[in-house]
PDB file of C-alpha atoms in Angstrom:
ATOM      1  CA  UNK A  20       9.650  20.810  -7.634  1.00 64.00           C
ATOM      2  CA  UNK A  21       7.012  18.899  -6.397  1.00 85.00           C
ATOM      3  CA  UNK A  22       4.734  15.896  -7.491  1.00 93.00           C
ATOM      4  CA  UNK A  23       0.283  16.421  -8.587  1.00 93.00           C
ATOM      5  CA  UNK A  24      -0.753  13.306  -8.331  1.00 96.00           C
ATOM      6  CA  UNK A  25       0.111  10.213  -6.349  1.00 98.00           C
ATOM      7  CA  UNK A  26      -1.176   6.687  -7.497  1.00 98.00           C
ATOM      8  CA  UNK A  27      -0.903   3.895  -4.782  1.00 98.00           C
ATOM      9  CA  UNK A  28      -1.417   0.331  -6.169  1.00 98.00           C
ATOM     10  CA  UNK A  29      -2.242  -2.882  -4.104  1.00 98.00           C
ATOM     11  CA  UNK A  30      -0.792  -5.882  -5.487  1.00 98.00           C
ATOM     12  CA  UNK A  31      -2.876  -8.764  -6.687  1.00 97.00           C
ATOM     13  CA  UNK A  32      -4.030 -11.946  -4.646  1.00 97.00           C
ATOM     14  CA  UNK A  33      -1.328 -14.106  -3.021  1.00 97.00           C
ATOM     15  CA  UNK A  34      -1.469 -17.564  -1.920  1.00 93.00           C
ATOM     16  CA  UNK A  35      -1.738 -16.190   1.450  1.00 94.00           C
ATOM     17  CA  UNK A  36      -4.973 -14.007   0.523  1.00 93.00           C
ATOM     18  CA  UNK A  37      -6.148 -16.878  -0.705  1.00 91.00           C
ATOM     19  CA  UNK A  38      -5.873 -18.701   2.577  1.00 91.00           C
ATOM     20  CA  UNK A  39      -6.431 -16.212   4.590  1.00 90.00           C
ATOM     21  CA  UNK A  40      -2.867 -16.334   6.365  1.00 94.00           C
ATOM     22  CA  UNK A  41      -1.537 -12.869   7.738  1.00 95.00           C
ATOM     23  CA  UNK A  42       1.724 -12.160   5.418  1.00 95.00           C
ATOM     24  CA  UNK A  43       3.136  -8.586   6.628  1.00 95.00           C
ATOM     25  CA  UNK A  44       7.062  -8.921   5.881  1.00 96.00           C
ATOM     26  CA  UNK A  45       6.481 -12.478   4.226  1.00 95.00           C
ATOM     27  CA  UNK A  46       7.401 -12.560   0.840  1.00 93.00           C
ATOM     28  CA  UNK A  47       4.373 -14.240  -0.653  1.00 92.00           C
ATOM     29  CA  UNK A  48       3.833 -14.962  -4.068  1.00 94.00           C
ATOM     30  CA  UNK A  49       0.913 -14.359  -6.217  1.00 97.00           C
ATOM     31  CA  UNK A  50      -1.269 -16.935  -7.728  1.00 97.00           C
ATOM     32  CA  UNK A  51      -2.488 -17.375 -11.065  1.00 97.00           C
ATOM     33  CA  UNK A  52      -5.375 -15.340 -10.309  1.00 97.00           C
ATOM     34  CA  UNK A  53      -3.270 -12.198  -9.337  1.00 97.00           C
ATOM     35  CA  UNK A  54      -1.024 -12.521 -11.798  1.00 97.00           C
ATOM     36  CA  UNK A  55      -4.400 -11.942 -13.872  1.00 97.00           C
ATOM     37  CA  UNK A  56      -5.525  -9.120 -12.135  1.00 97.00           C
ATOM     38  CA  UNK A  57      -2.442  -7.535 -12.450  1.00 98.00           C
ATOM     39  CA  UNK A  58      -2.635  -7.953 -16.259  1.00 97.00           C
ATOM     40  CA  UNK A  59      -5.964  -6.391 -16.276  1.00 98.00           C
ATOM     41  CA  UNK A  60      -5.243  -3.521 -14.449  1.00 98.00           C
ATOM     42  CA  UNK A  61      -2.107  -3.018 -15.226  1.00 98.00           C
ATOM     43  CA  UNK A  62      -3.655  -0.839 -19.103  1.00 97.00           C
ATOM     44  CA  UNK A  63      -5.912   1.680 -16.572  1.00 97.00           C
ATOM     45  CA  UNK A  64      -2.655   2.066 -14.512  1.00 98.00           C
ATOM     46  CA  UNK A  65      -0.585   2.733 -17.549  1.00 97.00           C
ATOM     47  CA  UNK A  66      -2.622   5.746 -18.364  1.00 97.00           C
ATOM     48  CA  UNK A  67      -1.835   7.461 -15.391  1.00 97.00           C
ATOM     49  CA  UNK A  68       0.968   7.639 -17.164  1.00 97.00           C
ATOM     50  CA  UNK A  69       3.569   8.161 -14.203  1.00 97.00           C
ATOM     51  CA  UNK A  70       6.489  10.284 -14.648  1.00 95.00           C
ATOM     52  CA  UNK A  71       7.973   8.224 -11.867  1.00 96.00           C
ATOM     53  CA  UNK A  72       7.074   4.223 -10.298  1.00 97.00           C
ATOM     54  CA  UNK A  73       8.455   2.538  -7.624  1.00 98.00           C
ATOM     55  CA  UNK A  74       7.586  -0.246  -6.347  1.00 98.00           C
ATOM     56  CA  UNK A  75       7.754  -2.550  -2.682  1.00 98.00           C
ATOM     57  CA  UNK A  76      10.339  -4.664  -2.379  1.00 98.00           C
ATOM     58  CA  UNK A  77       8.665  -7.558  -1.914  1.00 97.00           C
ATOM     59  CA  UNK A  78       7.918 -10.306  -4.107  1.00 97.00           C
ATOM     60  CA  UNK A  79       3.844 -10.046  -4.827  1.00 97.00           C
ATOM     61  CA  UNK A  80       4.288  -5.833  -5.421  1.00 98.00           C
ATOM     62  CA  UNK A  81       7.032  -6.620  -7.597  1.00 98.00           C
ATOM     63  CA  UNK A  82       5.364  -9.284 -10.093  1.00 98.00           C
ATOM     64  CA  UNK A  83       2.189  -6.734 -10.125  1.00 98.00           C
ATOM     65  CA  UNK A  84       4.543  -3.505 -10.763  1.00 98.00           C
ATOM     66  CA  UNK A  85       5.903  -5.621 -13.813  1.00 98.00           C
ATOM     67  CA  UNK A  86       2.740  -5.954 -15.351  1.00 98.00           C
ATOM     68  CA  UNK A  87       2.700  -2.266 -15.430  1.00 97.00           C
ATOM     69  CA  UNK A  88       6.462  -2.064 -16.910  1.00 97.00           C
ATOM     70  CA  UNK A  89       5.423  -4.821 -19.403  1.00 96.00           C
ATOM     71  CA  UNK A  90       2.462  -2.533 -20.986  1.00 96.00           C
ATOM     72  CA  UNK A  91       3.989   0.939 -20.391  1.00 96.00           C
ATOM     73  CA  UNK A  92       7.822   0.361 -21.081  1.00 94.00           C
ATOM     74  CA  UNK A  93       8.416   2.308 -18.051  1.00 94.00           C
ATOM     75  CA  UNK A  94      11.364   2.144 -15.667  1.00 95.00           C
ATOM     76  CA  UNK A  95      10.255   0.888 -12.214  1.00 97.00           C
ATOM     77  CA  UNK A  96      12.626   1.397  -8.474  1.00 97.00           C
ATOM     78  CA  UNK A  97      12.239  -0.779  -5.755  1.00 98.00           C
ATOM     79  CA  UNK A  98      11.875   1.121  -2.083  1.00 98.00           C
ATOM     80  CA  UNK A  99      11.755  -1.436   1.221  1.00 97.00           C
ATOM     81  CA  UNK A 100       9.886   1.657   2.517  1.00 98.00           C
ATOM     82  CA  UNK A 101       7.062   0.476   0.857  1.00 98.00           C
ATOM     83  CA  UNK A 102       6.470  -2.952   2.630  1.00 98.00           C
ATOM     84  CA  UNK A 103       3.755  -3.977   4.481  1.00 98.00           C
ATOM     85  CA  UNK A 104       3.293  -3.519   7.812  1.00 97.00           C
ATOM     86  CA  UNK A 105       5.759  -5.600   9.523  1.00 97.00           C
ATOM     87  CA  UNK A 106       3.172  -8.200  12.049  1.00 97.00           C
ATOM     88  CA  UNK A 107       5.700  -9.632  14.173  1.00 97.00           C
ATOM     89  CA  UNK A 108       4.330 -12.819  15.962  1.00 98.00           C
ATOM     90  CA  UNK A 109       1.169 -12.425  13.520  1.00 98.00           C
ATOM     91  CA  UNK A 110       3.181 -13.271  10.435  1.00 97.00           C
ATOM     92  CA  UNK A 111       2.022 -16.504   9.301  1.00 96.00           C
ATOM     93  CA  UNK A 112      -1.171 -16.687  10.795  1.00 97.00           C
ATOM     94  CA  UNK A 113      -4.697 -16.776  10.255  1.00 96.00           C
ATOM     95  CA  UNK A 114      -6.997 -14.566  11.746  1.00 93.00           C
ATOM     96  CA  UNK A 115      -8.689 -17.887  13.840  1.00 95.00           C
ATOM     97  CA  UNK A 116      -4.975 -18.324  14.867  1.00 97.00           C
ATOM     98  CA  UNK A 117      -4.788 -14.475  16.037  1.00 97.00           C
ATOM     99  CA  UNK A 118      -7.764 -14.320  17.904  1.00 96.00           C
ATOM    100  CA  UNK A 119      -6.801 -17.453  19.782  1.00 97.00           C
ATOM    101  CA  UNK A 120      -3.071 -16.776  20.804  1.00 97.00           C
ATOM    102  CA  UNK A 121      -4.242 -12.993  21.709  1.00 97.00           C
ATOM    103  CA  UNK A 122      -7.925 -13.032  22.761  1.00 97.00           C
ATOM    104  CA  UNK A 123      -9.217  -9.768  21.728  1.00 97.00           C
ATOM    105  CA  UNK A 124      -5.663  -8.186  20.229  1.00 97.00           C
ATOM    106  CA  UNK A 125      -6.811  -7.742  16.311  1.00 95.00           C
ATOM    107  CA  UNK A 126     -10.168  -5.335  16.945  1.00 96.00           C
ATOM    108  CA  UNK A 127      -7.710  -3.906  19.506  1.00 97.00           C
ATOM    109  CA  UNK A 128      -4.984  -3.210  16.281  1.00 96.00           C
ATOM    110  CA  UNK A 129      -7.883  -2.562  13.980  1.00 95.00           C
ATOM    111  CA  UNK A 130      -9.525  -0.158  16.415  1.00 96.00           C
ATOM    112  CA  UNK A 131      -6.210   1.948  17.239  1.00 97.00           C
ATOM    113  CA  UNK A 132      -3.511   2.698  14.738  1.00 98.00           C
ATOM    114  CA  UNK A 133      -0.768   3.456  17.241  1.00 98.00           C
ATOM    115  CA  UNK A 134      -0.997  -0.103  18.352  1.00 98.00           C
ATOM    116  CA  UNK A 135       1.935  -2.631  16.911  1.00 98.00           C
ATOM    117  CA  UNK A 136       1.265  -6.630  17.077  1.00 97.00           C
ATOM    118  CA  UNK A 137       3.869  -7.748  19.413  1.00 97.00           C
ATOM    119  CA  UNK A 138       6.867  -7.378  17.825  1.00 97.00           C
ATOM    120  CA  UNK A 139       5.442  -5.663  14.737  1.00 98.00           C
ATOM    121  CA  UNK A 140       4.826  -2.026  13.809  1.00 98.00           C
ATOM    122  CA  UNK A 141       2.082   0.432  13.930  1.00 98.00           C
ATOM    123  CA  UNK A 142      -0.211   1.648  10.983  1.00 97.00           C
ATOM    124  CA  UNK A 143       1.713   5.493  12.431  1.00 98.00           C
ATOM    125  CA  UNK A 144       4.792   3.995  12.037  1.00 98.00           C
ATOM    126  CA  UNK A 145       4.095   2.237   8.562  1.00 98.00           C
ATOM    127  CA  UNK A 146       2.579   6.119   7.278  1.00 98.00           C
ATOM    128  CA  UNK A 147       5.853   7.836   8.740  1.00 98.00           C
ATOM    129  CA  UNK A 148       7.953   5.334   6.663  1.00 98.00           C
ATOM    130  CA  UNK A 149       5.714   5.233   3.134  1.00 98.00           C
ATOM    131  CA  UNK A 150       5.350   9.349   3.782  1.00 97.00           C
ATOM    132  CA  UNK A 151       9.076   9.629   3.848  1.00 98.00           C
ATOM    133  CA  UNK A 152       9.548   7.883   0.272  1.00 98.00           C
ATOM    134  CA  UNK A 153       6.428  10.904  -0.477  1.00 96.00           C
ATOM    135  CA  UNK A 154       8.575  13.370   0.624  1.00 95.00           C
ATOM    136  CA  UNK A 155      11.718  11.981  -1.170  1.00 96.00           C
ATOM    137  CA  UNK A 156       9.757  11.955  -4.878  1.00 95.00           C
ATOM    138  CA  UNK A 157       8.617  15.349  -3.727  1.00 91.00           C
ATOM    139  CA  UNK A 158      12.273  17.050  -3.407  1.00 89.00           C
ATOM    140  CA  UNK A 159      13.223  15.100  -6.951  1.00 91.00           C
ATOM    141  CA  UNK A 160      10.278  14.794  -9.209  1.00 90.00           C
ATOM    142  CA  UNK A 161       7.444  16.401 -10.913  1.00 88.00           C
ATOM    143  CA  UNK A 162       3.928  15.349 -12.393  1.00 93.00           C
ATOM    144  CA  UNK A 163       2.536  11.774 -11.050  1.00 96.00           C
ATOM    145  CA  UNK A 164       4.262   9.024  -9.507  1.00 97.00           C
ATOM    146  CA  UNK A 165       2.853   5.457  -9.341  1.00 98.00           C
ATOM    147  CA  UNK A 166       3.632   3.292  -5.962  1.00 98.00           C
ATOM    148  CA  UNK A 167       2.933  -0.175  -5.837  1.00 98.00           C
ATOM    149  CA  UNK A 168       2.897  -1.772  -2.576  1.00 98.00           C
ATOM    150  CA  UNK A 169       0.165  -3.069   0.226  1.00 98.00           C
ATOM    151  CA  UNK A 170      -3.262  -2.597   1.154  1.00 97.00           C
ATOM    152  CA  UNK A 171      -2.045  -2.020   5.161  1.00 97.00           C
ATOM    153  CA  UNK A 172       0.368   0.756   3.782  1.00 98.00           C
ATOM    154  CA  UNK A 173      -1.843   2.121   1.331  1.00 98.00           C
ATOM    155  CA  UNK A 174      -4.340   2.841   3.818  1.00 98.00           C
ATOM    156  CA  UNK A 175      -2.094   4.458   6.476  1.00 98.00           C
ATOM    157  CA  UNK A 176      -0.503   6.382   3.590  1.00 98.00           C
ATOM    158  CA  UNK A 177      -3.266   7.909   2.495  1.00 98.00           C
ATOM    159  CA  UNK A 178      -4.997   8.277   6.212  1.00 98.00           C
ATOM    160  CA  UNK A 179      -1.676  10.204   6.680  1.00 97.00           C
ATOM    161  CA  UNK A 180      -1.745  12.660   3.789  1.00 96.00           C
ATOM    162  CA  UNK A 181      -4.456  13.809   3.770  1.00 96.00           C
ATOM    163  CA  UNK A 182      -4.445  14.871   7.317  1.00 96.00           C
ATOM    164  CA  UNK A 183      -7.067  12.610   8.871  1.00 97.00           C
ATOM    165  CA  UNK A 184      -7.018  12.719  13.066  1.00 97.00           C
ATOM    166  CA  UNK A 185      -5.785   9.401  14.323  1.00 97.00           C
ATOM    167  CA  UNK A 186      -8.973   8.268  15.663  1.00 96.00           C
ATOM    168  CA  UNK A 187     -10.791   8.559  12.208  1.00 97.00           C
ATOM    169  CA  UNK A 188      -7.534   6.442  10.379  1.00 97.00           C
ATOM    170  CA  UNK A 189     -10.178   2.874  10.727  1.00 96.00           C
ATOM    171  CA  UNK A 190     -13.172   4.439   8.605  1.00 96.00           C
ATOM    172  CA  UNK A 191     -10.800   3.977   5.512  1.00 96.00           C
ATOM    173  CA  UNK A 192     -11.822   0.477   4.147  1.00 93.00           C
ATOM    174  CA  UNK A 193      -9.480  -2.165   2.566  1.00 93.00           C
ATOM    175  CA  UNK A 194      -7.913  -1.996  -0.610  1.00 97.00           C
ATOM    176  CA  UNK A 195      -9.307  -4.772  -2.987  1.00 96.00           C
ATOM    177  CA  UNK A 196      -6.270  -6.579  -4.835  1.00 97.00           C
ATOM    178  CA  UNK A 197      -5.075  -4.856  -7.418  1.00 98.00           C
ATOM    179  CA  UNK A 198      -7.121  -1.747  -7.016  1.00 98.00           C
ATOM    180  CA  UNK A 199      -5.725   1.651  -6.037  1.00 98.00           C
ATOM    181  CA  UNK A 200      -5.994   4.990  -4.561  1.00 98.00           C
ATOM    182  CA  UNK A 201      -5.428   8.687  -6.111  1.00 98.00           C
ATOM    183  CA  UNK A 202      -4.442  11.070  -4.291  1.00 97.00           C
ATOM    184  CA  UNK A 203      -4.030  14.870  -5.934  1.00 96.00           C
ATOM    185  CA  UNK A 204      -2.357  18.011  -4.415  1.00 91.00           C
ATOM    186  CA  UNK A 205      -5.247  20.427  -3.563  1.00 74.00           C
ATOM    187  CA  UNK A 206      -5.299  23.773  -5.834  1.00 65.00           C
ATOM    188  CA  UNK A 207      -3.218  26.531  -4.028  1.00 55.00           C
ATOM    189  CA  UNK A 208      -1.899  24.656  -1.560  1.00 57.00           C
ATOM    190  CA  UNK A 209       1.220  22.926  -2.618  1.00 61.00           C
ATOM    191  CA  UNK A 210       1.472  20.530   0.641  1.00 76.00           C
ATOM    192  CA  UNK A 211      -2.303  19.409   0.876  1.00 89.00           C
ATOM    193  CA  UNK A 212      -3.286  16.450  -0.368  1.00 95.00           C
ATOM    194  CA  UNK A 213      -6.888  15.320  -1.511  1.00 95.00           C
ATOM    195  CA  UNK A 214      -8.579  12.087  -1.861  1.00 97.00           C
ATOM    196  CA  UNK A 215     -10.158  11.272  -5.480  1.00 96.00           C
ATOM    197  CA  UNK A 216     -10.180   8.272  -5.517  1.00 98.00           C
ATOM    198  CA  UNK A 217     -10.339   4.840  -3.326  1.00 98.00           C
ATOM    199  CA  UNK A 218     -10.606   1.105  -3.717  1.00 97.00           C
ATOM    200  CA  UNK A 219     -11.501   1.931  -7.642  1.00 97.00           C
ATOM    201  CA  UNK A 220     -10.268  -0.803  -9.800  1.00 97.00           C
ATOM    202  CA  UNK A 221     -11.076  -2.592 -13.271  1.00 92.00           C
ATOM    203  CA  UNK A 222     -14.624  -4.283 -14.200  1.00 76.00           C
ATOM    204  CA  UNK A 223     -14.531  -8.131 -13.867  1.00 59.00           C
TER     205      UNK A 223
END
């Protein structure tokens, strides 16, 4: 038993998007205009029609996994696996903020995914968790599962599947709010994962 097809969802805008404030463990909420996006999406994700959906923890993947529950009917599990990257001394702070409390330290974190803000975690060690709740659906389920979570995950996630050499991991781009990524297993080979889709979302 193994899963096809794995949809990762980014959550819709916070308040902290909206500022431009780091949030990583923070448990932001979204604003109106998220919870919008996550109504509008929430139809195109619906007809991947998941046999199984979990969902981050945290408060902003929640309220945009609900949207999805709301139009589908289906039965969502949280996973704390699925948080953002956890940015330590970051958390909190704008980018301005960063740059001037460690001179040089983001294109530094950007640039190399093995590197953890201090006190924070690596994009490796954010992949290892997210891959283990992969691995987990993989032993259980069948068909396509649906996890909603972060744009930092998301992007390690998927750098991580499908096998991309650490030095290649910051050519993925961001994950606009509430769009997603589709990943399907490769024909023939049951543990290969390929990239179909990335950053697609809805019109408007």
């Amino acid at each position: 038993m193994s899963l096809d097809r794995l949809v990762l969802w980014r959550h819709g805008e916070t308040d902290y998007n909206a500022t431009g404030r780091m949030q990583g463990h923070l448990d932001s909420s979204l604003t109106e205009a998220g919870q919008e996006q996550a109504r509008r999406a929430a139809p195109a994700i619906a007809r991947f029609a998941p046999d199984v959906a979990f969902s981050s923890d945290l408060n902003r993947a929640r309220t945009t996994a609900a949207a999805f529950v709301e139009v589908s009917g289906a039965s969502l599990r949280l996973d704390k696996r699925l948080r953002e990257t956890h940015l330590g001394e970051w958390q909190g702070l704008s980018v301005a903020e960063v740059e001037h409390g460690w001179p040089g330290a983001l294109s530094t974190w950007r640039a190399n995914p093995t590197w953890a803000p201090p006190g924070g975690e690596s994009r490796v060690e954010v992949a290892e968790r997210a891959e283990e709740v992969v691995e987990d659906l993989d032993n259980q389920h069948h068909g396509t599962a649906l996890l909603c979570a972060h744009g930092g995950l998301i992007t390690a996630l998927t750098a991580k599947l499908v096998g991309l050499p650490l030095d290649l991991w910051p050519g993925l781009g961001g994950i606009g709010n509430c769009h997603w990524v589709v990943l399907k297993r490769q024909g023939g080979e049951a543990d290969r994962w390929r990239l179909v889709a990335f950053n697609a979302g809805v019109e408007g």
